[in-house]
N, CA, C and O atoms as a CHARMM CRD file, in Angstrom:
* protein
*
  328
    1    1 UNK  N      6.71400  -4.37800  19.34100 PROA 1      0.00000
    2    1 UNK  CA     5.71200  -5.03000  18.54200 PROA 1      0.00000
    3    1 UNK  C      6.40300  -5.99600  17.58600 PROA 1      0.00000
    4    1 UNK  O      7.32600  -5.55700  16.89900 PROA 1      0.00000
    5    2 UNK  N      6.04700  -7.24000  17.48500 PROA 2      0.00000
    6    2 UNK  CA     6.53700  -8.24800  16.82100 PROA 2      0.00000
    7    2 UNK  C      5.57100  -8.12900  15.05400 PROA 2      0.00000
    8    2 UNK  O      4.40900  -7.89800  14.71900 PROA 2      0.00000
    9    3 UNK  N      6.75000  -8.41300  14.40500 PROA 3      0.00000
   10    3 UNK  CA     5.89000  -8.92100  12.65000 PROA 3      0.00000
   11    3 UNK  C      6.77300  -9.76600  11.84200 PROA 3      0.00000
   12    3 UNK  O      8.00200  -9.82700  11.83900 PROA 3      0.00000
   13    4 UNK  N      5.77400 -10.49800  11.06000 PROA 4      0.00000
   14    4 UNK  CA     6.85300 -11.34900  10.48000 PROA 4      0.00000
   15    4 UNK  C      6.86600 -11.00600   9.05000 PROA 4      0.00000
   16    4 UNK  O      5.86200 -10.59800   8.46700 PROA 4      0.00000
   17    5 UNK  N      7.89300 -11.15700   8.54600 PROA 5      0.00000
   18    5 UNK  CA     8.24200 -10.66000   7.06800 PROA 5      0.00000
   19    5 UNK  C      6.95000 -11.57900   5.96500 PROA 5      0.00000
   20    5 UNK  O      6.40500 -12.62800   6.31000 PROA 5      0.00000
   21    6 UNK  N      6.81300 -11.18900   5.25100 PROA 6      0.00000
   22    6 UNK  CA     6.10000 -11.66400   4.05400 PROA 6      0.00000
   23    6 UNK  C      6.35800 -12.08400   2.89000 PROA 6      0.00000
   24    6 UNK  O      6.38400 -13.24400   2.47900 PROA 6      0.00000
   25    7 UNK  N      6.61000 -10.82700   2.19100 PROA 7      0.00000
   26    7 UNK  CA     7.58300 -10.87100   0.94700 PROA 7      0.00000
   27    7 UNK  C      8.83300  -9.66600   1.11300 PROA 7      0.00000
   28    7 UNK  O      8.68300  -8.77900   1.95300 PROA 7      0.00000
   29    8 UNK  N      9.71100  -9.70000   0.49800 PROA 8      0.00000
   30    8 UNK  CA    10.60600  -8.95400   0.18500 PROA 8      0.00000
   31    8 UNK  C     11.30500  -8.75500  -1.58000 PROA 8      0.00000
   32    8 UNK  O     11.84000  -9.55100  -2.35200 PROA 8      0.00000
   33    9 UNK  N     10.97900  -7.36900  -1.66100 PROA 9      0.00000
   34    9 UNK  CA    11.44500  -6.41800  -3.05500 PROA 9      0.00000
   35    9 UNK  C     12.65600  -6.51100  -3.06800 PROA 9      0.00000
   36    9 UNK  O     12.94800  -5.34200  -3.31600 PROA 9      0.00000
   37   10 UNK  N     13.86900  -7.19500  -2.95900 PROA 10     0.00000
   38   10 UNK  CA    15.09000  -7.03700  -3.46600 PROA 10     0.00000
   39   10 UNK  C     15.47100  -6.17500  -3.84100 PROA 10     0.00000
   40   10 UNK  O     16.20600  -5.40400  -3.22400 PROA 10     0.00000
   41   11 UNK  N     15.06800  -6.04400  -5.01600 PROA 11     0.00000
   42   11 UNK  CA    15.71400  -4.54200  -5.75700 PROA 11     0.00000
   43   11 UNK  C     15.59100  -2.97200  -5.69900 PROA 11     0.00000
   44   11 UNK  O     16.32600  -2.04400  -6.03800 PROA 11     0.00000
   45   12 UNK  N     13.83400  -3.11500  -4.88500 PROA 12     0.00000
   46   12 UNK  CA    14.09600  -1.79400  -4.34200 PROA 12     0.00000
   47   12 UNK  C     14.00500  -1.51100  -2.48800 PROA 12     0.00000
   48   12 UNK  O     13.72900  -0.50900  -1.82800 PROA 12     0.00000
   49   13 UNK  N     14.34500  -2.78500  -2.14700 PROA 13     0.00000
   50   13 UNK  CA    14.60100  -2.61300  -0.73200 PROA 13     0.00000
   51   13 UNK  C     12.84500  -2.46200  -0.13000 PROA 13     0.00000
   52   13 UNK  O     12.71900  -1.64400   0.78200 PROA 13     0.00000
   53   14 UNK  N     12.03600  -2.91200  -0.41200 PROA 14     0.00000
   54   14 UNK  CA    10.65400  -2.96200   0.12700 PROA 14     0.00000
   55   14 UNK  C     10.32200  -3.98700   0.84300 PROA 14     0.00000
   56   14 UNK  O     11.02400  -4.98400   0.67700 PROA 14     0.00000
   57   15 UNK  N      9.40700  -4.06300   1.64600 PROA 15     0.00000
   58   15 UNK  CA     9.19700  -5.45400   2.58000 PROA 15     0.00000
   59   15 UNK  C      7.70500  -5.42100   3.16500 PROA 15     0.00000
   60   15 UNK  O      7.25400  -4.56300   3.92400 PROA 15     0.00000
   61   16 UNK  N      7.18400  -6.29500   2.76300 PROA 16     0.00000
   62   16 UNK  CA     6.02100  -6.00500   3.23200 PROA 16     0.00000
   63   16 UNK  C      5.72100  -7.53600   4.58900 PROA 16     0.00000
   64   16 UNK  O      5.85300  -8.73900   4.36100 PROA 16     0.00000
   65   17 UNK  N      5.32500  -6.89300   5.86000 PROA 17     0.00000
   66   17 UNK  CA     4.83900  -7.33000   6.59200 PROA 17     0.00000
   67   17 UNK  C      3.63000  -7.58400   7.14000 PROA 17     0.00000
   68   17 UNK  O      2.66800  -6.90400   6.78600 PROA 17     0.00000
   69   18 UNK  N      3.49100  -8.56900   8.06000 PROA 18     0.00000
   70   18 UNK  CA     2.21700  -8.70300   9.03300 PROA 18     0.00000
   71   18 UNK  C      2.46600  -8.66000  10.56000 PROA 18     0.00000
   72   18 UNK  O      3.13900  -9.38100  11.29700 PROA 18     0.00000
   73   19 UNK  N      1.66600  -7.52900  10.79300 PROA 19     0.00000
   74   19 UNK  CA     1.90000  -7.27300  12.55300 PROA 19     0.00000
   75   19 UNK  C      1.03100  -8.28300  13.43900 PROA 19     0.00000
   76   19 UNK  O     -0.19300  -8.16600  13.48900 PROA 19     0.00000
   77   20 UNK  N      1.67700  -9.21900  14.09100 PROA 20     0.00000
   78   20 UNK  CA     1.26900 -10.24800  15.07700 PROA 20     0.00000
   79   20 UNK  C     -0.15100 -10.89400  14.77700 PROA 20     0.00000
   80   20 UNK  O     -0.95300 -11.23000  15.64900 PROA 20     0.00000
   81   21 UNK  N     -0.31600 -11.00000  13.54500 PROA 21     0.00000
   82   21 UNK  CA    -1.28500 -11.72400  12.66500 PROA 21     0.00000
   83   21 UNK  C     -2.55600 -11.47700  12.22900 PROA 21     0.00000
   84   21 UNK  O     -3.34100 -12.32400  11.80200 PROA 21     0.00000
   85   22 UNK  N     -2.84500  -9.69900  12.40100 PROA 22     0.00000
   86   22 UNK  CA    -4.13600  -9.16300  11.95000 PROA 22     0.00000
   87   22 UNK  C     -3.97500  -8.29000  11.24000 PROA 22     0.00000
   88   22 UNK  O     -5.03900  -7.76200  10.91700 PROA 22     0.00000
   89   23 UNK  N     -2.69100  -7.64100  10.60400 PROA 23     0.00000
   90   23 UNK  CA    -2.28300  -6.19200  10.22500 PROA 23     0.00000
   91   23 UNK  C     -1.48600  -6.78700   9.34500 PROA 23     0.00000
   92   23 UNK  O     -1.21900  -7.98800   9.30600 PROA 23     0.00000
   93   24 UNK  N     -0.94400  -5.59300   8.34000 PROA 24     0.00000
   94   24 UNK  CA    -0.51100  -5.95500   6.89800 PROA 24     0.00000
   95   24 UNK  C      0.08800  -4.24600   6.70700 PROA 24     0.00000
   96   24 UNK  O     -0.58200  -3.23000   6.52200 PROA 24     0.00000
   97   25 UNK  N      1.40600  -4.38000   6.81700 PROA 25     0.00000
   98   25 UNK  CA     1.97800  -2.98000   6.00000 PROA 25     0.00000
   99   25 UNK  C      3.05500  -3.29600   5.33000 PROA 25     0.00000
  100   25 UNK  O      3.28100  -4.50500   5.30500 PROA 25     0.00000
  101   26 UNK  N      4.03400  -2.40900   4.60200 PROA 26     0.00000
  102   26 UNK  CA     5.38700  -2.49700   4.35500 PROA 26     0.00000
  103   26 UNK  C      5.65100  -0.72800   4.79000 PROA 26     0.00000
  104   26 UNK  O      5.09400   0.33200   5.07400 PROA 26     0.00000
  105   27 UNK  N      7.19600  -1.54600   4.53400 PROA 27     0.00000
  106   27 UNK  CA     8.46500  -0.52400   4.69900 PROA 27     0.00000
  107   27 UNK  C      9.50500  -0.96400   4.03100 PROA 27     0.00000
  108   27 UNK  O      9.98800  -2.06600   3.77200 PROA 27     0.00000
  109   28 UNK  N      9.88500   0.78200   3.67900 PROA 28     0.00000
  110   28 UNK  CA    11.74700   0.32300   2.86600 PROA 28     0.00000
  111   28 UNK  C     12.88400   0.22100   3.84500 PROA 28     0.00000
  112   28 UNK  O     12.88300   0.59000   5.01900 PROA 28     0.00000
  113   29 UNK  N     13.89200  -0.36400   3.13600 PROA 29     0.00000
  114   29 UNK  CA    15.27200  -0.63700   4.25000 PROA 29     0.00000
  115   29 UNK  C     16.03800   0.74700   3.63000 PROA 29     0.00000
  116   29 UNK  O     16.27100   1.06800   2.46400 PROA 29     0.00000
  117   30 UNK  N     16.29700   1.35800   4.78900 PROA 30     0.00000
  118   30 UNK  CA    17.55500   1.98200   4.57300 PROA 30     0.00000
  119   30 UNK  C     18.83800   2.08400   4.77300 PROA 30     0.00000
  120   30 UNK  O     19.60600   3.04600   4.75100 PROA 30     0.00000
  121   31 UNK  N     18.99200   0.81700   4.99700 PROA 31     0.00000
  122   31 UNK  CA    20.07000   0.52800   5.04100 PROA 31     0.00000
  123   31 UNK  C     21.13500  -0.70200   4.51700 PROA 31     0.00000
  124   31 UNK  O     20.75600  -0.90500   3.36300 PROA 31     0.00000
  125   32 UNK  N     22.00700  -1.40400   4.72400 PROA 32     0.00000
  126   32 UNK  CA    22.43300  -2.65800   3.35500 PROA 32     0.00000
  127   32 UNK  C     21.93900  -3.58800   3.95300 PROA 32     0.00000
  128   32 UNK  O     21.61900  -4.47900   3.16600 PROA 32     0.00000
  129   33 UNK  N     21.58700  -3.95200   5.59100 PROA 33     0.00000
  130   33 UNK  CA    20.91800  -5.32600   5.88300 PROA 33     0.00000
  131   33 UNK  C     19.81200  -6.15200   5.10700 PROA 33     0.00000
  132   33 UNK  O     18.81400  -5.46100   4.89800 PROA 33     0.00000
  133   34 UNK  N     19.73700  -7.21000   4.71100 PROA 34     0.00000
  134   34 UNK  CA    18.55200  -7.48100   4.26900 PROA 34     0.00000
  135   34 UNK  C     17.80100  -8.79100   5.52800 PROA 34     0.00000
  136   34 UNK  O     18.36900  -9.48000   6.37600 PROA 34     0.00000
  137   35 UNK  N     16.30900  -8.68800   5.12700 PROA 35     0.00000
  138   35 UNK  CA    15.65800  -9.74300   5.76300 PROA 35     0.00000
  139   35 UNK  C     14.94700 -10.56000   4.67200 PROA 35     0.00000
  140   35 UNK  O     14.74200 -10.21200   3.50900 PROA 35     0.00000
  141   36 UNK  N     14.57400 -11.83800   5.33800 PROA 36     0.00000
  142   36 UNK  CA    14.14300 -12.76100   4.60600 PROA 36     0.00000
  143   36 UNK  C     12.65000 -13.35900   4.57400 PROA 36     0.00000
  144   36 UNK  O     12.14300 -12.88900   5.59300 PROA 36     0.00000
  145   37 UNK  N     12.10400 -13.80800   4.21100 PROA 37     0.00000
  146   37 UNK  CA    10.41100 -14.25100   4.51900 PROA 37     0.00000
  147   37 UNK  C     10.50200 -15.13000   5.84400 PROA 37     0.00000
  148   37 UNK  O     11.26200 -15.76500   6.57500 PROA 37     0.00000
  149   38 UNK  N      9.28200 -14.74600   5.65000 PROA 38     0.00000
  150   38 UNK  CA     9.59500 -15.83000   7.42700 PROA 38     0.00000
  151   38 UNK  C     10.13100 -15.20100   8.54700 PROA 38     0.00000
  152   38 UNK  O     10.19100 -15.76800   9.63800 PROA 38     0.00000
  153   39 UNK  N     10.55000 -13.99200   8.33900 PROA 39     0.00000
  154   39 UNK  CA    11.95100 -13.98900   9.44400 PROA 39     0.00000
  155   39 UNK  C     11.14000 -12.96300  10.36500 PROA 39     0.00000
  156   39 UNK  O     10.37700 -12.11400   9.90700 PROA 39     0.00000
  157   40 UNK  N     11.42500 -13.16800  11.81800 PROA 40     0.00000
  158   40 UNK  CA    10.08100 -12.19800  12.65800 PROA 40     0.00000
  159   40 UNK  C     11.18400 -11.29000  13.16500 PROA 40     0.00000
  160   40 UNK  O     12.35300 -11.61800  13.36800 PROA 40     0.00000
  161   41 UNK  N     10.49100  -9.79200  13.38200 PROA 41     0.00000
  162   41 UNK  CA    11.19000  -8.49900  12.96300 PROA 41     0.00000
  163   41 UNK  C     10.20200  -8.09600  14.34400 PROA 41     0.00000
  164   41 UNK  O      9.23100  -8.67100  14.83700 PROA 41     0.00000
  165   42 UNK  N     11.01000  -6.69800  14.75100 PROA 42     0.00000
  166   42 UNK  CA    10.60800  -6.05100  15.97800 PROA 42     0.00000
  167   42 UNK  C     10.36800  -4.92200  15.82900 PROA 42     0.00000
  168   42 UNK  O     10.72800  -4.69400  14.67300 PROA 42     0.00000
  169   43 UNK  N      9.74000  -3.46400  16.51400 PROA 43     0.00000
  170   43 UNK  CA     9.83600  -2.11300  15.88700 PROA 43     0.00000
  171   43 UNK  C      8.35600  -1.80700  15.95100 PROA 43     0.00000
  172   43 UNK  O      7.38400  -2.52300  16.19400 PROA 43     0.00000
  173   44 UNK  N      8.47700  -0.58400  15.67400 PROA 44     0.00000
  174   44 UNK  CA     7.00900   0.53400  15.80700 PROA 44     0.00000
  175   44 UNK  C      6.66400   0.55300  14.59700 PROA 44     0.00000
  176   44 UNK  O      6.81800   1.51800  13.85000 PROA 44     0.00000
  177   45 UNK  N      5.92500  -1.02600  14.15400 PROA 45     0.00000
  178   45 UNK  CA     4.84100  -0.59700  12.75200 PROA 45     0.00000
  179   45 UNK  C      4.03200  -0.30100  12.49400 PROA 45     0.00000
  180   45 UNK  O      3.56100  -0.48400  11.37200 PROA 45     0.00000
  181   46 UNK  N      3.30500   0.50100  13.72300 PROA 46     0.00000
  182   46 UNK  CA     1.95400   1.51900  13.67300 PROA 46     0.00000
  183   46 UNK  C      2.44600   2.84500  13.49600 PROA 46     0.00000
  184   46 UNK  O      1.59500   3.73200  13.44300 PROA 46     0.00000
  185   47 UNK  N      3.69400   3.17300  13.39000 PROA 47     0.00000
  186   47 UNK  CA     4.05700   4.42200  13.36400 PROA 47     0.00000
  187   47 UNK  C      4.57200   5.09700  12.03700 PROA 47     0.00000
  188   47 UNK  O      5.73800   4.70700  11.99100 PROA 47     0.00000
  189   48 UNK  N      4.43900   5.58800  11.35200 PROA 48     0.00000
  190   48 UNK  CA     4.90500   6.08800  10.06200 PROA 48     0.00000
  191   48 UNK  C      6.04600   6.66000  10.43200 PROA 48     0.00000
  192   48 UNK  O      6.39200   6.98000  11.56900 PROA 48     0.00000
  193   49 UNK  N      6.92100   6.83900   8.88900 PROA 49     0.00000
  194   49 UNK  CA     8.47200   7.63700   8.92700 PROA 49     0.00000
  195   49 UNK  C      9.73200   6.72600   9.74800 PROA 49     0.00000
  196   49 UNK  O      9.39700   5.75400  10.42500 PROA 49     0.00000
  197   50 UNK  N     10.75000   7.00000   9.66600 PROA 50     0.00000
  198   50 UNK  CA    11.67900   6.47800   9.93800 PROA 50     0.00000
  199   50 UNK  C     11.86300   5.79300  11.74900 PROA 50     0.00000
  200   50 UNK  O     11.62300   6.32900  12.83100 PROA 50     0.00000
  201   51 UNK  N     12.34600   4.51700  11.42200 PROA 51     0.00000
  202   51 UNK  CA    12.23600   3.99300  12.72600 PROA 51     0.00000
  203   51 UNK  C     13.15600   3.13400  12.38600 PROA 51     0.00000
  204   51 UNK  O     13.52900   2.87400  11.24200 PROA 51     0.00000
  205   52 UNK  N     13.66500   2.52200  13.74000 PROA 52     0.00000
  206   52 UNK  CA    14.87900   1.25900  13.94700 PROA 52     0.00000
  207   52 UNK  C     14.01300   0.27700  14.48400 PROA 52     0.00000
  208   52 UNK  O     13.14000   0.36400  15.34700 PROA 52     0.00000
  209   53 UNK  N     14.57200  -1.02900  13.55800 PROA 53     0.00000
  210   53 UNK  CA    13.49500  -2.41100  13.53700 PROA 53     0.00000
  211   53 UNK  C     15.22500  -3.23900  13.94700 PROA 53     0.00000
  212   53 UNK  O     16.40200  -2.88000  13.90500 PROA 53     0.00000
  213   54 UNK  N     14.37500  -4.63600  14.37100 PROA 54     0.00000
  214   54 UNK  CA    15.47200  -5.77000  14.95800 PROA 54     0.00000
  215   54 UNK  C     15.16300  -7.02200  14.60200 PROA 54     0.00000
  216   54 UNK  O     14.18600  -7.63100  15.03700 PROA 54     0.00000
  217   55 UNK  N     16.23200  -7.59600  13.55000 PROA 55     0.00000
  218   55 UNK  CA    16.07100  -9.17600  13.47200 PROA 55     0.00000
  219   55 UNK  C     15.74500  -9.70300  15.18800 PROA 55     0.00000
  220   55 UNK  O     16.53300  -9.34800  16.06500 PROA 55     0.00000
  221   56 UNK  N     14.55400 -10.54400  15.52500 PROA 56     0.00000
  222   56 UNK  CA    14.77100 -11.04400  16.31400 PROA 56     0.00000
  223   56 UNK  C     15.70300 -11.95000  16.60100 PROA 56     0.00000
  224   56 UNK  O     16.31800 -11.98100  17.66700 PROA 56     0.00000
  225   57 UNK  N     15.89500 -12.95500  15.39400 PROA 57     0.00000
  226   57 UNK  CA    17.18800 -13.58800  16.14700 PROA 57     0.00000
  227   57 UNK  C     18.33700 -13.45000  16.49700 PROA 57     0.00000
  228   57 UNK  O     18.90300 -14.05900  17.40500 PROA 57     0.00000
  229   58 UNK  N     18.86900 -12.44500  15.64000 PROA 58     0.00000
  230   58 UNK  CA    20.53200 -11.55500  16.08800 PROA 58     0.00000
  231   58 UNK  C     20.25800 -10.65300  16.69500 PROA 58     0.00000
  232   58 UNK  O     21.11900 -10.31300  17.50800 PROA 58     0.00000
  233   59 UNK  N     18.71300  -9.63800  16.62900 PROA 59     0.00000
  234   59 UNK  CA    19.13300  -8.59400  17.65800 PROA 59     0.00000
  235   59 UNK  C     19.97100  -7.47900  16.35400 PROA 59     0.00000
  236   59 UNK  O     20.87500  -6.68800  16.62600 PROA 59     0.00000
  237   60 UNK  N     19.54300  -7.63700  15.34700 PROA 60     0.00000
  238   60 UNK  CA    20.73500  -6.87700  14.55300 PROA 60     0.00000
  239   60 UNK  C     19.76200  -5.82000  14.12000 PROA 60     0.00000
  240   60 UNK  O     18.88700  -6.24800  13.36700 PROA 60     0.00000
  241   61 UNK  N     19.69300  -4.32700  14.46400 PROA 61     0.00000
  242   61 UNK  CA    19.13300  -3.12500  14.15000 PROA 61     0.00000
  243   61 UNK  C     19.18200  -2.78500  12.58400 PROA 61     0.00000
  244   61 UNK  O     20.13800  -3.09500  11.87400 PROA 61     0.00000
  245   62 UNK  N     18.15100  -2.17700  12.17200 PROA 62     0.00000
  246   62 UNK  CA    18.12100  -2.16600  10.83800 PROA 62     0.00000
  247   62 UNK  C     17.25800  -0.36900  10.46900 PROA 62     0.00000
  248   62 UNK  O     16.15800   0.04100  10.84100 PROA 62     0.00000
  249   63 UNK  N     17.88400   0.03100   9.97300 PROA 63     0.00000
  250   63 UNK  CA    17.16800   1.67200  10.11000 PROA 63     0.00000
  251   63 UNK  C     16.08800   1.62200   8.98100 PROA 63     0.00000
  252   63 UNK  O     16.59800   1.48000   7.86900 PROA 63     0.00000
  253   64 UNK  N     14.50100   1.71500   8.98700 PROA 64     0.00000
  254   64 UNK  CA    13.68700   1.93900   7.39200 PROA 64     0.00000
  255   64 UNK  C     12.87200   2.85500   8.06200 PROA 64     0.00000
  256   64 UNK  O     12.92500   3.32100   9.20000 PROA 64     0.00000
  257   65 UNK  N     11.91300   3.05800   6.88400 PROA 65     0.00000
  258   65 UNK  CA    11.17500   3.89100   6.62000 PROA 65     0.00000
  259   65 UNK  C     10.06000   2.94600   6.57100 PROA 65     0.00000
  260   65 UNK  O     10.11500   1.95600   5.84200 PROA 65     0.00000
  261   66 UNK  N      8.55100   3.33300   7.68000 PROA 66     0.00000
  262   66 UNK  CA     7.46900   3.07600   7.83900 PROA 66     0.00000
  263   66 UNK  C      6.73700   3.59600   6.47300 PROA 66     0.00000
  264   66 UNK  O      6.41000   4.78200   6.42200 PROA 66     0.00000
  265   67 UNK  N      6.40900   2.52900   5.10500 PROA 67     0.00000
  266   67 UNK  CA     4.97100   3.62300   4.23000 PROA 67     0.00000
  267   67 UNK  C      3.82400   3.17800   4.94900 PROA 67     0.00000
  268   67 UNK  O      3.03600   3.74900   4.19600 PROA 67     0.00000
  269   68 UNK  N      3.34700   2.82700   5.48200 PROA 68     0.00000
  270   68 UNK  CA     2.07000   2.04000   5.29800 PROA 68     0.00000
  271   68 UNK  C      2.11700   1.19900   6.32100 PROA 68     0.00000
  272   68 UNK  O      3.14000   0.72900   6.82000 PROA 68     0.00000
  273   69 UNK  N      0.42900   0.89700   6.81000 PROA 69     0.00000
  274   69 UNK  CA     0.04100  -0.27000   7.57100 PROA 69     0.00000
  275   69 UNK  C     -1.61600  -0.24800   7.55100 PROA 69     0.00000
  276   69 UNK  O     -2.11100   0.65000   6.87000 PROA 69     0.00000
  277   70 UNK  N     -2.61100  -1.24000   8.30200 PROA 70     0.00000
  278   70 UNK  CA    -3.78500  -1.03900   8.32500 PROA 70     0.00000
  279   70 UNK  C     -4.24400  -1.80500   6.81600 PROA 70     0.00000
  280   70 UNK  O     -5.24000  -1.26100   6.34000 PROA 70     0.00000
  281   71 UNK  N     -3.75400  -2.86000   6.05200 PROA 71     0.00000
  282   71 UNK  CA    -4.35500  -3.24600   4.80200 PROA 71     0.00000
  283   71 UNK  C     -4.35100  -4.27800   4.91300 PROA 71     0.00000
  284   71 UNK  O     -4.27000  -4.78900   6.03000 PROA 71     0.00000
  285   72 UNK  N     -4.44100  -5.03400   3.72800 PROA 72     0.00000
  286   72 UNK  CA    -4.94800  -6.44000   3.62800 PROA 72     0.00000
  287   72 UNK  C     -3.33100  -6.99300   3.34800 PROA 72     0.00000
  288   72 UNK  O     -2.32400  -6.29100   3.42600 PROA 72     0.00000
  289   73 UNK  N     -3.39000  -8.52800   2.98500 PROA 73     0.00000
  290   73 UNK  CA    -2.14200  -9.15700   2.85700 PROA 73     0.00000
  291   73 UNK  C     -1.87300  -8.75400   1.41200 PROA 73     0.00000
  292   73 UNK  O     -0.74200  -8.28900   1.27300 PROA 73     0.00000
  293   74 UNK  N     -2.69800  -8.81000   0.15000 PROA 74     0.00000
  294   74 UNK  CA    -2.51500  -9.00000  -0.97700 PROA 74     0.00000
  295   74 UNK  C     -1.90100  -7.11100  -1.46300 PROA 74     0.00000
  296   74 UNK  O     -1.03400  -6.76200  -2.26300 PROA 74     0.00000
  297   75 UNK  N     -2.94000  -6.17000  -0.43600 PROA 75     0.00000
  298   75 UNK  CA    -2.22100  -4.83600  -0.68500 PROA 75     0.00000
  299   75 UNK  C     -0.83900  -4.75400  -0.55700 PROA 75     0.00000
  300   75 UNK  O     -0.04900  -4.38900  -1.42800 PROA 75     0.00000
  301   76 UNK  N     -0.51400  -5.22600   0.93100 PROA 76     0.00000
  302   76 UNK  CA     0.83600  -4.97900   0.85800 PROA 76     0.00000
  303   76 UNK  C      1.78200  -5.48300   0.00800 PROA 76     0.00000
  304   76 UNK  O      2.69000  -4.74400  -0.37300 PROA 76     0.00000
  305   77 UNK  N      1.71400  -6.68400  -0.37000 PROA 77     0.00000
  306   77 UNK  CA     2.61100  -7.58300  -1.43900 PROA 77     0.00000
  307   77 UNK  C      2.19200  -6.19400  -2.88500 PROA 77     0.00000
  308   77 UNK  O      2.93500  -5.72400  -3.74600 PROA 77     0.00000
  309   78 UNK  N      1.17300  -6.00600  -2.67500 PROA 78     0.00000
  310   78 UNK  CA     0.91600  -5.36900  -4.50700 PROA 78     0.00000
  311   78 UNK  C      1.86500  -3.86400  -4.29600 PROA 78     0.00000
  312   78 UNK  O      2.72000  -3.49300  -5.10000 PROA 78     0.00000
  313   79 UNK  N      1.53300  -3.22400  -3.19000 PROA 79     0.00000
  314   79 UNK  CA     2.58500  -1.83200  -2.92800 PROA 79     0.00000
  315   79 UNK  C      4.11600  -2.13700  -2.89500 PROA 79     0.00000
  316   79 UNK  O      4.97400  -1.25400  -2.91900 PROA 79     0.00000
  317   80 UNK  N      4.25500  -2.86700  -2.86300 PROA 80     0.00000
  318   80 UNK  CA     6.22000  -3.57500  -2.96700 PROA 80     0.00000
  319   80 UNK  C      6.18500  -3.76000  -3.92200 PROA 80     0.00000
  320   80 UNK  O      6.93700  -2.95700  -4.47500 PROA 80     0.00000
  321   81 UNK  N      5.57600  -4.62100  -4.85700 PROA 81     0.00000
  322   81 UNK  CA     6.02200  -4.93500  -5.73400 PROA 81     0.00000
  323   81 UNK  C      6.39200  -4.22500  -7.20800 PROA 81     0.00000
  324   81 UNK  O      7.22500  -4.48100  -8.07800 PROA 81     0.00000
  325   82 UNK  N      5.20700  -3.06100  -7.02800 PROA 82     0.00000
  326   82 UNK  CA     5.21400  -2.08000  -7.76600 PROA 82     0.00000
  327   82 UNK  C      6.24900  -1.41400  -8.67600 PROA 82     0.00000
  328   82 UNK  O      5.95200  -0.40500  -9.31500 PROA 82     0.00000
């Protein structure tokens, strides 16, 4: 499943996405990679709890944690930012 980044929490590693342009969740990184807005991401974001996501353009695996999906654009930006 393809999504493209939205915003990203820097400081506490949060990211909130949109799944292939009707869906709206975030997830934390657990790990030191970071992603950027814009940047389209791969992975099971209907699935809660820990999962491995992929920069599409490197292909570079990234281990987070699923919170959330199923909301609007402005929820997810407001649950990151928190």
């Amino acid at each position: 499943m393809k999504a493209i980044v939205q915003k990203v929490n820097y400081k506490r590693g949060f990211v909130a996405y949109e799944i292939e342009g009707y869906d709206y969740g975030w997830l934390e990184i657990l790990d030191s990679v970071e992603v950027e807005p814009e940047e389209e991401i791969e992975g099971p974001f209907t699935e809660l709890g820990e999962a491995n996501i992929y920069i599409k353009s490197t292909g570079e695996a990234i281990k987070v944690f699923i919170e959330d999906y199923g909301m609007s654009r402005q929820k997810a930006i407001e649950m990151i930012m928190r």
